[in-house]
CSV table of C-alpha atoms in Angstrom, one decimal:
chain,number,residue,atom,x,y,z
A,1,UNK,CA,-20.6,35.7,-37.2
A,2,UNK,CA,-18.3,33.2,-35.3
A,3,UNK,CA,-19.1,32.0,-31.8
A,4,UNK,CA,-16.1,33.1,-29.7
A,5,UNK,CA,-16.9,30.3,-27.1
A,6,UNK,CA,-16.9,27.4,-29.7
A,7,UNK,CA,-14.0,27.7,-32.1
A,8,UNK,CA,-12.8,24.0,-32.1
A,9,UNK,CA,-15.1,21.5,-33.7
A,10,UNK,CA,-15.4,17.7,-32.7
A,11,UNK,CA,-12.3,16.5,-34.9
A,12,UNK,CA,-10.1,19.2,-33.6
A,13,UNK,CA,-10.9,18.3,-30.0
A,14,UNK,CA,-10.6,14.5,-30.7
A,15,UNK,CA,-7.0,15.3,-32.0
A,16,UNK,CA,-6.0,17.5,-28.9
A,17,UNK,CA,-7.4,14.7,-26.6
A,18,UNK,CA,-5.2,12.2,-28.5
A,19,UNK,CA,-2.1,14.7,-28.5
A,20,UNK,CA,-2.5,14.7,-24.8
A,21,UNK,CA,-2.4,11.3,-24.3
A,22,UNK,CA,-6.1,10.4,-24.0
A,23,UNK,CA,-7.4,7.1,-25.5
A,24,UNK,CA,-10.8,6.6,-26.5
A,25,UNK,CA,-12.9,3.3,-25.9
A,26,UNK,CA,-15.8,1.7,-27.6
A,27,UNK,CA,-18.1,3.9,-25.7
A,28,UNK,CA,-16.7,6.9,-26.8
A,29,UNK,CA,-15.1,7.8,-23.4
A,30,UNK,CA,-11.7,9.4,-23.5
A,31,UNK,CA,-9.4,8.3,-20.6
A,32,UNK,CA,-6.0,9.1,-19.4
A,33,UNK,CA,-3.5,7.3,-17.4
A,34,UNK,CA,-3.6,10.0,-14.7
A,35,UNK,CA,-7.5,9.2,-14.0
A,36,UNK,CA,-9.0,11.9,-16.0
A,37,UNK,CA,-12.0,10.8,-18.2
A,38,UNK,CA,-14.4,12.5,-20.5
A,39,UNK,CA,-17.3,11.7,-22.5
A,40,UNK,CA,-17.0,12.6,-26.2
A,41,UNK,CA,-20.4,14.5,-26.0
A,42,UNK,CA,-19.2,16.3,-23.1
A,43,UNK,CA,-16.0,17.2,-24.7
A,44,UNK,CA,-18.1,18.6,-27.6
A,45,UNK,CA,-20.6,20.4,-25.6
A,46,UNK,CA,-18.2,22.3,-23.1
A,47,UNK,CA,-16.7,25.7,-24.1
A,48,UNK,CA,-13.4,26.0,-25.6
A,49,UNK,CA,-12.1,27.4,-22.2
A,50,UNK,CA,-13.5,24.7,-20.2
A,51,UNK,CA,-12.1,22.2,-22.6
A,52,UNK,CA,-8.6,23.7,-22.1
A,53,UNK,CA,-8.8,23.7,-18.5
A,54,UNK,CA,-9.7,20.1,-18.4
A,55,UNK,CA,-6.6,19.3,-20.6
A,56,UNK,CA,-4.4,21.5,-18.3
A,57,UNK,CA,-3.2,23.4,-21.4
A,58,UNK,CA,-3.2,26.9,-22.4
A,59,UNK,CA,-5.6,27.8,-25.1
A,60,UNK,CA,-4.0,29.0,-28.5
A,61,UNK,CA,-4.8,32.7,-29.4
A,62,UNK,CA,-7.2,32.6,-32.3
A,63,UNK,CA,-7.5,35.5,-34.3
A,64,UNK,CA,-11.1,36.3,-35.7
A,65,UNK,CA,-11.6,37.7,-38.8
A,66,UNK,CA,-13.2,40.8,-37.9
A,67,UNK,CA,-13.3,43.6,-40.5
A,68,UNK,CA,-11.4,46.9,-39.5
A,69,UNK,CA,-13.3,50.0,-40.1
A,70,UNK,CA,-11.2,53.2,-40.6
A,71,UNK,CA,-13.1,56.1,-39.0
A,72,UNK,CA,-12.0,58.4,-41.7
A,73,UNK,CA,-13.6,56.3,-44.6
A,74,UNK,CA,-16.9,56.5,-42.8
A,75,UNK,CA,-16.6,60.4,-42.3
A,76,UNK,CA,-15.8,60.4,-46.2
A,77,UNK,CA,-18.8,58.3,-47.0
A,78,UNK,CA,-21.0,60.4,-44.9
A,79,UNK,CA,-19.8,63.7,-46.3
A,80,UNK,CA,-20.0,62.3,-49.9
A,81,UNK,CA,-23.8,61.3,-49.3
A,82,UNK,CA,-24.5,64.7,-47.5
A,83,UNK,CA,-23.1,66.8,-50.6
A,84,UNK,CA,-25.0,64.6,-53.3
């Protein structure tokens, strides 16, 4: 089961930081010309929502692969088990 709070791995987060204009230094600190800075380990540790708030961007809508269960199919299985 996927963790809904952490959908993006480090490489995804690095790409998003670079896309937003952040530059990484030799100490793995990402800094922006507007003064915002974040350490790479912090960028990895915070939840996706906190990460997007830091970047000041809207989080993309992720669709989780959750199986849909049809209530009728459950009823059919239950009835067939009872009659056998």
